[in-house]
Coordinates of C-alpha atoms and ligand atoms in Angstrom, one line a residue:
X868 CA -14.4 -10.4 -23.1
X869 CA -15.4 -13.9 -24.2
X870 CA -16.6 -12.6 -27.6
X871 CA -13.5 -10.4 -28.0
X872 CA -11.2 -13.2 -26.9
X873 CA -12.7 -15.7 -29.3
X874 CA -13.0 -13.4 -32.3
X875 CA -9.4 -12.5 -31.9
X876 CA -8.5 -16.2 -31.5
X877 CA -10.2 -17.0 -34.8
X878 CA -8.6 -14.0 -36.6
X879 CA -5.1 -14.8 -35.4
X880 CA -2.9 -17.1 -37.5
X881 CA -2.9 -20.4 -35.8
X882 CA 0.8 -20.7 -36.1
X883 CA 1.2 -17.7 -33.8
X884 CA -0.9 -19.4 -31.2
X885 CA 0.9 -22.7 -31.7
X886 CA -2.4 -24.5 -31.9
X887 CA -3.1 -27.6 -34.0
X888 CA -3.5 -26.8 -37.7
X889 CA -6.3 -29.3 -38.1
X890 CA -9.2 -26.8 -38.1
X891 CA -10.3 -28.6 -35.0
X892 CA -10.3 -25.5 -32.9
X893 CA -12.3 -23.4 -35.3
X894 CA -14.9 -26.1 -35.8
X895 CA -15.3 -26.5 -32.1
X896 CA -15.4 -22.8 -31.5
X897 CA -18.4 -22.5 -33.8
X898 CA -20.2 -24.9 -31.6
X899 CA -19.7 -22.9 -28.5
X900 CA -22.8 -21.3 -27.2
X901 CA -22.0 -17.6 -26.7
X902 CA -23.9 -15.6 -24.2
X903 CA -26.4 -13.2 -25.6
X904 CA -24.7 -10.3 -24.0
X905 CA -21.0 -10.6 -23.3
X906 CA -19.9 -8.7 -20.3
X907 CA -16.8 -6.7 -21.2
X908 CA -14.0 -7.3 -18.8
X909 CA -15.4 -10.6 -17.5
X910 CA -14.7 -13.9 -19.1
X911 CA -17.8 -16.2 -19.0
X912 CA -17.5 -19.8 -18.2
X913 CA -17.6 -21.7 -21.6
X914 CA -18.2 -25.3 -22.5
X915 CA -16.1 -26.4 -25.5
X916 CA -16.5 -29.9 -27.1
X917 CA -13.3 -31.5 -28.5
X918 CA -11.8 -34.9 -28.9
X919 CA -10.5 -36.5 -25.8
X920 CA -6.9 -36.2 -27.0
X921 CA -5.0 -33.2 -28.2
X922 CA -3.9 -35.1 -31.3
X923 CA -4.6 -33.3 -34.6
X924 CA -7.6 -34.8 -36.5
X925 CA -6.8 -36.0 -40.0
X926 CA -8.5 -34.1 -42.8
X927 CA -10.1 -37.3 -44.2
X928 CA -11.2 -38.6 -40.9
X929 CA -14.8 -39.6 -41.3
X930 CA -15.2 -41.3 -38.0
X931 CA -18.0 -39.9 -35.8
X932 CA -16.5 -37.0 -33.9
X933 CA -16.1 -38.5 -30.4
X934 CA -16.2 -35.5 -28.2
X935 CA -15.7 -34.9 -24.6
X936 CA -17.0 -31.9 -22.8
X937 CA -14.2 -29.9 -21.2
X938 CA -14.6 -26.8 -19.2
X939 CA -12.5 -23.8 -20.1
X940 CA -10.9 -22.3 -17.1
X941 CA -12.6 -19.0 -16.7
X942 CA -10.7 -15.7 -16.2
X943 CA -12.5 -13.5 -13.8
X944 CA -10.7 -10.3 -13.1
X945 CA -11.0 -9.3 -9.5
X946 CA -13.0 -6.3 -8.6
X947 CA -10.5 -3.6 -7.8
X948 CA -11.0 -0.6 -5.5
X949 CA -10.1 2.3 -7.8
X950 CA -8.0 4.0 -5.1
X951 CA -6.1 0.8 -4.2
X952 CA -2.6 0.3 -5.6
X953 CA -4.1 -1.9 -8.4
X954 CA -6.8 0.6 -9.2
X955 CA -4.1 3.4 -9.5
X956 CA -1.9 1.1 -11.7
X957 CA -4.8 0.8 -14.2
X958 CA -5.0 4.6 -14.4
X959 CA -1.2 4.9 -14.8
X960 CA -1.3 2.3 -17.6
X961 CA -4.0 4.2 -19.4
X962 CA -2.0 7.4 -19.2
X963 CA 1.2 5.7 -20.4
X964 CA -0.7 4.3 -23.4
X965 CA -2.0 7.7 -24.3
X966 CA 1.5 9.1 -24.1
X967 CA 2.8 6.3 -26.3
X968 CA 0.0 6.5 -28.8
X969 CA -1.4 3.1 -28.0
X970 CA -4.9 1.9 -27.3
X971 CA -6.0 -0.6 -24.7
X972 CA -6.9 -3.1 -27.5
X973 CA -3.3 -3.0 -28.7
X974 CA -2.0 -4.2 -25.4
X975 CA -4.8 -6.6 -24.4
X976 CA -3.6 -10.1 -23.5
X977 CA -5.7 -13.1 -24.4
X978 CA -6.3 -14.4 -20.9
X979 CA -8.4 -17.3 -22.0
X980 CA -5.6 -18.5 -24.3
X981 CA -3.0 -18.0 -21.6
X982 CA -5.1 -19.9 -19.1
X983 CA -6.3 -22.8 -21.3
X984 CA -4.5 -23.4 -24.5
X985 CA -1.5 -25.5 -25.0
X986 CA 0.9 -25.6 -28.0
X987 CA 0.9 -28.7 -30.2
X988 CA 3.9 -29.8 -28.2
X989 CA 1.7 -29.7 -25.1
X990 CA 3.3 -26.6 -23.7
X991 CA 1.0 -24.0 -22.4
X992 CA 0.8 -20.7 -24.4
X993 CA 1.9 -19.0 -21.2
X994 CA 5.4 -20.3 -21.8
X995 CA 5.5 -17.9 -24.7
X996 CA 4.1 -15.1 -22.6
X997 CA 6.3 -15.9 -19.6
X998 CA 9.8 -15.3 -20.9
X999 CA 13.0 -13.3 -20.7
X1000 CA 13.2 -10.0 -22.5
X1001 CA 16.3 -7.8 -22.7
X1002 CA 16.9 -4.2 -23.8
X1003 CA 13.7 -3.0 -22.1
X1004 CA 13.6 0.8 -21.7
X1005 CA 11.9 1.9 -18.5
X1006 CA 9.6 4.8 -19.2
X1007 CA 8.1 5.9 -15.9
X1008 CA 7.7 5.1 -12.3
X1009 CA 4.3 4.5 -10.7
X1010 CA 2.8 5.5 -7.3
X1011 CA 3.8 2.0 -6.0
X1012 CA 7.4 2.6 -6.9
X1013 CA 7.5 0.1 -9.8
X1014 CA 8.8 0.9 -13.2
X1015 CA 6.6 0.7 -16.3
X1016 CA 7.7 -0.2 -19.8
X1017 CA 6.3 -1.3 -23.2
X1018 CA 7.6 -4.5 -24.8
X1019 CA 6.7 -6.5 -27.9
X1020 CA 3.8 -8.9 -27.7
X1021 CA 5.1 -12.5 -27.6
X1022 CA 2.5 -14.0 -30.0
X1023 CA 1.1 -11.1 -32.1
X1024 CA 3.5 -8.9 -34.0
X1025 CA 1.0 -6.0 -34.3
X1026 CA 0.6 -5.8 -30.5
X1027 CA 2.6 -4.6 -27.5
X1028 CA 2.5 -5.4 -23.8
X1029 CA 2.7 -3.1 -20.8
X1030 CA 5.1 -4.5 -18.2
X1031 CA 5.5 -3.6 -14.6
X1032 CA 9.1 -3.9 -13.3
X1033 CA 9.8 -3.5 -9.6
X1034 CA 13.1 -1.8 -8.7
X1035 CA 13.5 -0.3 -12.2
X1036 CA 13.8 3.5 -12.7
X1037 CA 12.9 5.7 -15.7
X1038 CA 15.9 5.8 -18.0
X1039 CA 17.1 2.3 -17.0
X1040 CA 17.6 -0.3 -19.7
X1041 CA 17.0 -3.7 -18.2
X1042 CA 16.6 -7.4 -18.7
X1043 CA 13.5 -8.9 -17.2
X1044 CA 11.6 -12.1 -16.8
X1045 CA 7.9 -11.8 -17.5
X1046 CA 6.1 -14.2 -15.1
X1047 CA 2.4 -13.3 -14.8
X1048 CA -0.2 -12.0 -17.3
X1049 CA -3.1 -9.8 -16.6
X1050 CA -5.6 -8.4 -19.2
X1051 CA -3.7 -5.1 -19.8
X1052 CA -0.3 -5.7 -18.3
X1053 CA 2.2 -8.3 -17.3
X1054 CA 4.3 -8.6 -14.2
X1055 CA 8.1 -9.2 -14.3
X1056 CA 11.2 -9.6 -12.3
X1057 CA 14.2 -7.4 -12.8
X1058 CA 17.1 -9.7 -13.8
X1059 CA 19.8 -7.2 -14.7
X1060 CA 20.2 -3.4 -15.3
X1061 CA 22.3 -3.0 -18.5
X1062 CA 22.2 0.8 -18.5
X1063 CA 21.7 2.9 -15.4
X1064 CA 19.2 5.7 -15.2
X1065 CA 20.7 9.0 -14.0
X1066 CA 18.5 8.7 -11.0
X1067 CA 19.9 5.4 -10.0
X1068 CA 22.4 5.6 -7.1
X1069 CA 22.9 1.9 -6.1
X1070 CA 25.8 3.0 -3.8
X1071 CA 23.2 4.5 -1.4
X1072 CA 21.5 1.1 -0.8
X1073 CA 21.9 0.2 2.9
X1074 CA 20.1 -3.0 3.2
X1075 CA 21.2 -6.4 2.0
X1076 CA 17.6 -7.4 1.2
X1077 CA 16.8 -4.3 -0.8
X1078 CA 15.8 -5.2 -4.3
X1079 CA 14.1 -8.4 -3.1
X1080 CA 12.1 -7.4 0.0
X1081 CA 8.7 -5.9 -0.6
X1082 CA 9.1 -3.3 2.2
X1083 CA 11.3 -0.6 0.5
X1084 CA 11.3 0.7 -3.0
X1085 CA 13.5 3.8 -2.9
X1086 CA 16.9 3.0 -1.2
X1087 CA 18.7 3.7 -4.5
X1088 CA 17.4 7.2 -4.8
X1089 CA 18.8 10.3 -3.2
X1090 CA 16.5 11.5 -0.5
X1091 CA 15.7 14.7 -2.5
X1092 CA 14.6 12.6 -5.4
X1093 CA 12.4 10.5 -3.1
X1094 CA 10.7 13.6 -1.8
X1095 CA 10.3 14.9 -5.4
X1096 CA 8.7 11.6 -6.5
X1097 CA 6.2 11.8 -3.6
X1098 CA 5.2 15.3 -4.6
X1099 CA 4.5 13.9 -8.1
X1100 CA 2.4 11.1 -6.4
X1101 CA 0.3 13.8 -4.7
X1102 CA -0.2 15.7 -8.0
X1103 CA -1.0 12.5 -10.0
X1104 CA -3.5 11.4 -7.4
X1105 CA -5.4 14.6 -7.8
X1106 CA -5.1 14.4 -11.6
X1107 CA -6.6 10.8 -11.5
X1108 CA -9.2 11.2 -8.8
X1109 CA -10.0 14.9 -8.8
X1110 CA -9.8 15.7 -12.5
X1111 CA -12.6 18.4 -12.3
X1112 CA -10.6 20.2 -9.7
X1113 CA -7.4 20.1 -11.8
X1114 CA -9.4 21.2 -15.0
X1115 CA -11.0 24.1 -13.0
X1116 CA -7.6 25.2 -11.6
X1117 CA -8.9 24.5 -8.1
X1118 CA -5.8 22.6 -6.9
X1119 CA -3.0 25.0 -5.8
X1120 CA 0.6 24.2 -6.5
X1121 CA 1.6 21.2 -4.4
X1122 CA 3.9 22.1 -1.6
X1123 CA 7.3 20.4 -1.3
X1124 CA 7.2 17.1 0.6
X1125 CA 8.1 17.6 4.3
X1126 CA 11.1 15.4 5.0
X1127 CA 11.3 12.9 7.9
X1128 CA 14.0 13.9 10.4
X1129 CA 15.1 10.2 10.3
X1130 CA 15.6 8.6 6.9
X1131 CA 16.5 5.1 8.4
X1132 CA 16.0 3.7 11.9
X1133 CA 12.5 5.3 12.2
X1134 CA 9.8 2.6 12.1
X1135 CA 8.4 2.0 15.5
X1136 CA 6.4 -1.0 14.5
X1137 CA 7.4 -4.1 12.5
X1138 CA 5.5 -7.3 11.9
X1139 CA 7.8 -10.1 10.6
X1140 CA 5.8 -13.3 9.8
X1141 CA 6.2 -16.8 8.6
X1142 CA 4.0 -19.2 6.5
X1143 CA 3.3 -22.8 7.1
X1144 CA 2.4 -25.0 4.1
X1145 CA -1.2 -26.2 4.5
X1146 CA -0.3 -29.8 4.0
X1147 CA 2.2 -29.9 6.8
X1148 CA 1.0 -30.9 10.3
X1149 CA 4.3 -30.1 11.9
X1150 CA 7.3 -28.0 10.8
X1151 CA 10.5 -29.9 10.5
X1152 CA 12.8 -27.1 9.6
X1153 CA 12.5 -23.5 10.7
X1154 CA 10.7 -21.6 8.0
X1155 CA 11.9 -18.1 6.9
X1156 CA 10.8 -15.4 9.3
X1157 CA 10.6 -12.0 7.8
X1158 CA 8.8 -10.0 5.1
X1159 CA 7.4 -10.8 1.7
X1160 CA 9.6 -11.2 -1.3
X1161 CA 8.7 -9.0 -4.3
X1162 CA 8.8 -11.6 -7.1
X1163 CA 12.0 -13.4 -7.9
X1164 CA 14.4 -10.6 -8.9
X1165 CA 18.1 -11.3 -9.4
X1166 CA 19.5 -7.9 -10.3
X1167 CA 21.3 -7.5 -7.0
X1168 CA 23.0 -10.9 -7.2
X1169 CA 22.5 -11.7 -3.5
X1170 CA 21.4 -14.8 -1.6
X1171 CA 20.4 -12.6 1.4
X1172 CA 17.1 -13.8 2.9
X1173 CA 16.8 -16.9 0.7
X1174 CA 14.4 -17.2 -2.2
X1175 CA 11.1 -18.2 -0.7
X1176 CA 7.9 -16.0 -0.8
X1177 CA 8.8 -14.8 2.7
X1178 CA 12.4 -13.7 3.1
X1179 CA 14.4 -14.7 6.1
X1180 CA 15.2 -11.2 7.5
X1181 CA 17.6 -10.6 10.4
X1182 CA 17.6 -6.9 10.3
X1183 CA 15.4 -4.1 9.0
X1184 CA 17.3 -0.8 8.4
X1185 CA 14.2 1.3 8.5
X1186 CA 13.1 -0.2 11.9
X1187 CA 14.4 1.5 15.1
X1188 CA 17.4 0.1 16.9
X1189 CA 15.4 -1.4 19.7
X1190 CA 13.0 -3.2 17.2
X1191 CA 16.1 -4.8 15.6
X1192 CA 17.3 -6.0 19.0
X1193 CA 13.7 -7.3 19.6
X1194 CA 13.8 -9.0 16.2
X1195 CA 17.1 -10.8 17.0
X1196 CA 15.6 -12.0 20.4
X1197 CA 12.3 -13.2 18.8
X1198 CA 14.2 -15.0 16.0
X1199 CA 16.2 -16.9 18.5
X1200 CA 13.0 -17.8 20.4
X1201 CA 11.4 -18.9 17.1
X1202 CA 14.5 -21.1 16.3
X1203 CA 13.7 -22.9 19.6
X1204 CA 9.9 -23.0 19.3
X1205 CA 9.0 -23.2 15.7
X1206 CA 8.0 -26.9 15.9
X1207 CA 5.1 -26.0 18.2
X1208 CA 3.4 -23.8 15.7
X1209 CA 0.4 -25.3 13.9
X1210 CA 0.0 -22.5 11.3
X1211 CA 1.8 -19.4 10.1
X1212 CA 1.9 -16.4 12.4
X1213 CA 2.9 -12.7 12.6
X1214 CA 5.2 -11.5 15.4
X1215 CA 4.4 -7.9 16.6
X1216 CA 7.5 -5.7 17.4
X1217 CA 6.4 -2.4 18.8
X1218 CA 8.7 0.2 20.3
X1219 CA 7.9 1.4 23.9
X1220 CA 9.5 4.5 25.5
X1221 CA 9.8 5.1 29.2
X1222 CA 11.1 8.2 30.9
X1223 CA 13.4 6.9 33.6
X1224 CA 13.8 7.9 37.2
X1225 CA 17.6 8.2 37.6
X1226 CA 17.4 7.3 41.2
X1227 CA 16.1 3.7 40.4
X1228 CA 17.6 0.8 38.4
X1229 CA 16.6 0.8 34.7
X1230 CA 15.4 -2.8 34.5
X1231 CA 13.0 -2.4 37.4
X1232 CA 11.3 0.5 35.6
X1233 CA 10.6 -1.4 32.4
X1234 CA 7.4 -3.1 31.5
X1235 CA 7.3 -6.6 30.0
X1236 CA 9.6 -6.5 27.0
X1237 CA 11.4 -8.7 24.5
X1238 CA 14.2 -10.5 26.3
X1239 CA 17.7 -11.5 25.6
X1240 CA 17.4 -15.2 24.8
X1241 CA 20.6 -16.2 26.7
X1242 CA 20.4 -14.0 29.8
X1243 CA 16.6 -13.9 30.0
X1244 CA 16.9 -10.1 30.8
X1245 CA 14.7 -7.5 29.1
X1246 CA 16.5 -5.9 26.2
X1247 CA 16.5 -2.1 26.2
X1248 CA 18.3 0.9 24.6
X1249 CA 19.0 3.8 26.9
X1250 CA 19.0 7.3 25.6
X1251 CA 19.9 10.5 27.3
X1252 CA 18.6 13.5 25.4
X1253 CA 17.0 16.1 27.6
X1254 CA 15.6 13.3 29.8
X1255 CA 16.9 9.8 30.5
X1256 CA 14.8 7.4 28.4
X1257 CA 14.8 3.7 27.9
X1258 CA 13.3 2.0 24.8
X1259 CA 12.1 -1.5 24.8
X1260 CA 10.4 -3.8 22.3
X1261 CA 6.9 -5.0 23.1
X1262 CA 5.5 -8.2 21.5
X1263 CA 2.1 -8.6 23.2
X1264 CA -0.5 -6.7 21.3
X1265 CA -2.5 -5.9 24.4
X1266 CA 0.4 -4.4 26.3
X1267 CA 0.2 -0.7 26.8
X1268 CA 3.0 1.3 25.2
X1269 CA 4.0 4.9 25.5
X1270 CA 5.2 7.5 23.0
X1271 CA 6.3 11.1 23.7
X1272 CA 5.4 13.8 21.1
X1273 CA 6.1 17.5 21.6
X1274 CA 5.9 17.3 25.4
X1275 CA 2.7 15.2 25.4
X1276 CA 2.6 11.6 26.5
X1277 CA 0.5 9.0 24.5
X1278 CA -0.4 5.5 25.7
X1279 CA -2.1 3.0 23.5
X1280 CA -2.4 -0.8 23.1
X1281 CA 0.7 -2.1 21.2
X1282 CA -1.6 -3.8 18.6
X1283 CA -3.9 -0.7 18.0
X1284 CA -3.3 2.0 15.4
X1285 CA -0.7 4.6 16.1
X1286 CA 1.5 6.5 13.6
X1287 CA 4.7 4.5 13.0
X1288 CA 7.4 7.2 12.6
X1289 CA 7.8 9.0 15.9
X1290 CA 10.5 11.3 14.5
X1291 CA 8.1 13.2 12.2
X1292 CA 5.1 13.4 14.5
X1293 CA 6.3 16.7 16.2
X1294 CA 6.4 18.4 12.8
X1295 CA 3.1 17.0 11.6
X1296 CA 1.1 17.9 14.7
X1297 CA 2.6 21.5 14.7
X1298 CA 1.6 21.8 11.0
X1299 CA -1.9 20.6 11.7
X1300 CA -2.3 22.9 14.7
X1301 CA -1.2 25.9 12.6
X1302 CA -3.5 25.1 9.8
X1303 CA -6.5 24.6 12.1
X1304 CA -6.3 28.3 13.1
X1305 CA -9.3 30.3 12.0
X1306 CA -7.9 33.3 10.1
X1307 CA -8.8 36.8 11.1
X1308 CA -9.5 35.6 14.7
X1309 CA -8.8 37.7 17.7
X1310 CA -7.3 35.9 20.8
X1311 CA -10.5 36.4 22.7
X1312 CA -12.6 34.7 19.9
X1313 CA -13.6 31.2 20.8
X1314 CA -12.2 28.3 18.8
X1315 CA -13.4 24.7 18.7
X1316 CA -12.1 21.6 17.1
X1317 CA -13.7 18.4 15.8
X1318 CA -11.3 15.5 15.5
X1319 CA -12.9 12.8 13.3
X1320 CA -11.2 9.4 13.2
X1321 CA -9.3 10.5 16.3
X1322 CA -7.7 7.2 17.4
X1323 CA -6.1 7.7 20.8
X1324 CA -6.4 11.4 20.6
X1325 CA -3.1 12.5 18.8
X1326 CA -4.5 15.6 17.1
X1327 CA -7.0 16.8 19.7
X1328 CA -4.6 16.6 22.5
X1329 CA -1.6 18.2 20.7
X1330 CA -4.0 21.0 19.5
X1331 CA -5.8 21.4 22.8
X1332 CA -3.9 24.5 23.9
X1333 CA -5.0 26.5 20.9
X1334 CA -8.7 25.7 21.3
X1335 CA -11.4 26.2 23.9
X1336 CA -12.9 22.8 23.3
X1337 CA -12.2 19.7 21.2
X1338 CA -14.4 16.7 20.5
X1339 CA -13.1 13.5 19.0
X1340 CA -15.0 10.6 17.4
X1341 CA -13.6 7.2 16.8
X1342 CA -15.1 3.8 16.0
X1343 CA -12.7 1.8 18.3
X1344 CA -13.9 1.9 21.9
X1345 CA -10.4 0.8 23.0
X1346 CA -8.8 3.8 21.2
X1347 CA -11.4 6.2 22.7
X1348 CA -10.6 4.8 26.2
X1349 CA -7.0 5.6 25.6
X1350 CA -7.8 9.0 24.2
X1351 CA -9.6 9.8 27.4
X1352 CA -6.8 8.4 29.5
X1353 CA -4.2 10.4 27.4
X1354 CA -6.1 13.6 27.9
X1355 CA -6.2 13.1 31.7
X1356 CA -2.5 12.1 31.8
X1357 CA -1.5 15.3 30.0
X1358 CA -3.7 17.5 32.2
X1359 CA -5.9 18.3 29.2
X1360 CA -9.5 19.1 30.3
X1361 CA -11.0 20.5 27.2
X1362 CA -11.2 17.3 25.1
X1363 CA -14.1 15.0 25.0
X1364 CA -14.2 11.7 22.9
X1365 CA -17.1 9.7 21.7
X1366 CA -17.3 6.1 20.3
X1367 CA -19.0 5.8 17.0
X1368 CA -18.8 6.2 13.2
X1369 CA -17.4 9.6 12.2
X1370 CA -20.8 10.9 11.1
X1371 CA -22.2 10.4 14.6
X1372 CA -20.3 13.5 15.7
X1373 CA -22.8 15.8 13.9
X1374 CA -25.5 14.7 16.3
X1375 CA -23.3 15.6 19.4
X1376 CA -21.7 18.9 18.4
X1377 CA -23.2 22.2 19.5
X1378 CA -20.3 24.5 18.7
X1379 CA -20.9 27.3 16.2
X1380 CA -19.6 26.3 12.8
X1381 CA -17.9 29.6 12.1
X1382 CA -15.7 29.1 15.1
X1383 CA -15.0 25.4 14.5
X1384 CA -12.2 23.6 12.6
X1385 CA -12.3 19.9 11.7
X1386 CA -9.4 17.5 11.3
X1387 CA -10.1 14.3 9.4
X1388 CA -7.7 11.4 9.5
X1389 CA -9.6 8.4 8.0
X1390 CA -8.2 4.9 7.2
X1391 CA -6.8 4.1 3.7
X1392 CA -10.3 3.7 2.1
X1393 CA -11.1 7.4 3.0
X1394 CA -14.4 8.9 4.2
X1395 CA -17.8 7.8 3.0
X1396 CA -20.3 10.0 1.3
X1397 CA -22.6 10.0 4.4
X1398 CA -19.9 11.6 6.4
X1399 CA -18.8 14.1 3.7
X1400 CA -22.4 15.2 3.1
X1401 CA -23.0 15.9 6.8
X1402 CA -19.6 17.7 7.1
X1403 CA -20.7 20.0 4.3
X1404 CA -24.1 20.6 6.0
X1405 CA -22.2 21.4 9.2
X1406 CA -20.1 23.9 7.2
X1407 CA -17.1 24.4 9.5
X1408 CA -14.7 27.3 9.1
X1409 CA -11.7 25.1 8.2
X1410 CA -10.9 21.5 7.4
X1411 CA -7.6 19.8 7.6
X1412 CA -7.7 16.4 5.8
X1413 CA -4.7 14.1 6.5
X1414 CA -4.5 10.8 4.8
X1415 CA -2.1 7.8 4.3
X1416 CA -3.9 7.3 0.9
X1417 CA -3.7 10.4 -1.2
X1418 CA -5.8 8.7 -3.9
X1419 CA -8.9 8.3 -1.7
X1420 CA -8.2 11.8 -0.3
X1421 CA -8.3 13.3 -3.8
X1422 CA -11.5 11.5 -4.6
X1423 CA -13.1 12.7 -1.3
X1424 CA -11.9 16.3 -1.7
X1425 CA -13.4 16.5 -5.2
X1426 CA -16.7 14.9 -4.0
X1427 CA -16.8 17.3 -1.1
X1428 CA -16.1 20.5 -3.1
X1429 CA -18.3 19.6 -6.1
X1430 CA -21.1 17.3 -5.0
X1431 CA -22.1 18.4 -1.5
X1432 CA -24.4 21.2 -0.6
X1433 CA -21.9 23.7 0.9
X1434 CA -18.8 22.2 -0.8
X1435 CA -18.6 24.8 -3.5
X1436 CA -18.2 27.4 -0.7
X1437 CA -14.7 25.9 0.1
X1438 CA -11.4 26.0 -1.7
X1439 CA -8.2 24.0 -1.3
X1440 CA -5.8 26.4 0.5
X1441 CA -2.8 24.1 0.5
X1442 CA -1.8 20.5 -0.3
X1443 CA 1.5 18.7 0.4
X1444 CA 3.0 15.4 1.4
X1445 CA 4.7 14.4 4.6
X1446 CA 7.3 11.7 4.3
X1447 CA 6.3 9.3 7.1
X1448 CA 8.0 6.4 5.4
X1449 CA 11.4 7.2 3.8
X1450 CA 12.8 4.6 1.4
X1451 CA 9.3 3.5 0.6
X1452 CA 6.8 4.8 -2.0
X1453 CA 4.3 5.8 0.7
X1454 CA 3.3 9.4 1.3
X1455 CA 1.0 11.0 3.8
X1456 CA -0.9 13.9 2.3
X1457 CA -2.3 16.9 4.1
X1458 CA -5.0 19.0 2.4
X1459 CA -6.3 22.2 4.0
X1460 CA -9.7 23.5 3.0
X1461 CA -11.1 26.9 3.9
X1462 CA -14.4 28.6 3.2
X1463 CA -14.1 31.2 0.4
Ligands
LIG2668 C1 -5.5 6.6 10.2 S1 -6.1 6.2 11.8 C2 -6.0 7.8 12.6 C3 -6.0 7.8 14.1 C4 -5.5 9.1 14.7 N1 -5.9 10.3 14.0 C5 -4.0 9.1 14.9 O1 -3.3 9.8 14.1 O2 -3.5 8.4 15.7 C6 -7.8 6.1 11.4 C7 -8.7 5.8 12.6 O3 -10.0 5.8 12.1 C8 -10.7 4.8 12.9 N2 -11.9 4.5 12.1 C9 -12.1 3.7 11.0 N3 -13.3 3.8 10.5 C10 -14.0 4.7 11.2 C11 -15.3 5.3 11.1 N4 -16.2 5.0 10.1 N5 -15.6 6.3 12.0 C12 -14.7 6.7 13.0 N6 -13.5 6.1 13.1 C13 -13.1 5.2 12.2 C14 -9.8 3.7 13.1 O4 -10.1 2.9 14.2 C15 -8.4 4.5 13.3 O5 -8.2 4.7 14.6

């Protein structure tokens, strides 16, 4: 990168770079010691000698060149996990460039110049990079929900820039402010939409913070369009991370995304937070308490939430009603107590559901919960569906909370992992149970289940009626203790749970592989090779792989099918998304593998 950066610096007209015309720069560059092997992608630290001032040197200046060693700020791109949002963005950019007939060189930004060089007027070059641009046509939308476009390069007429524009849709024409430069793209804020995409339905927006808050990306899309985009995300993930499967026609048509019964008012966990500047010993004014702001967009022309990096949020429309009551209570408490905080903090808001005994008072049946600041009473929302229920908001991460799913009761610590959209869990667990069935079985044939990454037992327990025996494995001992307790509380006797890394399970299972199905539900980073290799050796009849990161899922599925011993004996039977998080770009993906 250093060599590339410097060569292009020398080639480029100095006027374009706004550097002194004295020849000073070129002379000094030739004195730089270049590393023998430049590492592409990494800027090396470089020592450059130049006069102590930035004043141009006169041509006939024969004085000894008084030089001072200065250190160039080095640009070191962060290592990116390929299946993380940034890793995926890189692949999306490469694809966009191919579509637009551009190469990476043609959109490369000179990071060293942006970081180090100033114009003759003493302005940093970044002031040319970081600018307003109007008439920008948005070309596509990425998996993170941001728009992508190509704009002219600010200093080189033969080059372009790729720009990421949050809250912009393909077909929009927009005005943006570019505020941050990376090697192959720049980040921007959406200032104004001058022509609306046909997809854009701003009248659907429910939240006053939408367009600023980093939480939601899709409120201005019809729900059908959101589901369609999530289906594209699943397809693109397999295109990027399982290209051999796509080329070999081994990925079936992606199923339509399963909608969430609730499109708003569904999130059962929220975590508003606040920052405290490091220099401050004590907060004098209440800081904003809420969620992160996505840049400094102004297209919605709203002051809602203020303009700091954390927005001051009073209500979250995707959070459930009781969490919004809890948020109001906790905000009032924070208003009173903020001076006692020594550093920033996150407040946990977790929904808790209790089935009520109608013969007793409601309040006496509730656990510790967020309280009304004025009355001191626990806040609850009472529901009467088929059973009388009360919902409360829990703020202590160690408190035990309860959820009801398809007639099963689940308890877990409020701070531990549990799926966050209760309204879709009935559908998901039914779908998983159906797809775990071993085809061609007779009712009398035994059927076993392995639940890897089992958490507090959601899938084993909801599938327990259809199997003779289930065994779950989970790295968190606390979750395993809850899985055992949940099995007992639901009268489920055929489930066993072990604490350990997922691959430990292969040492403890003795069920015949032809009669065993496996469900995998790993964290975002996916499964590791050790586990996938052992899974292939075990060779179960069916595998259902559910994931909140379809990109790592696609990578793992390709690895399993193509690079493990028995992998080639399997095929993808079906693949589809579930919309756990309406109004956001997230999609949960379920991939079913069967032996051929
Ligand atoms: C996405 S959650 C799924 C939990 C559960 N299936 C559910 O739906 O409630 C992933 C779980 O994997 C666990 N986990 C993370 N790494 C693990 C590993 N190497 N082996 C086993 N479990 C792991 C986490 O503690 C977490 O409970």
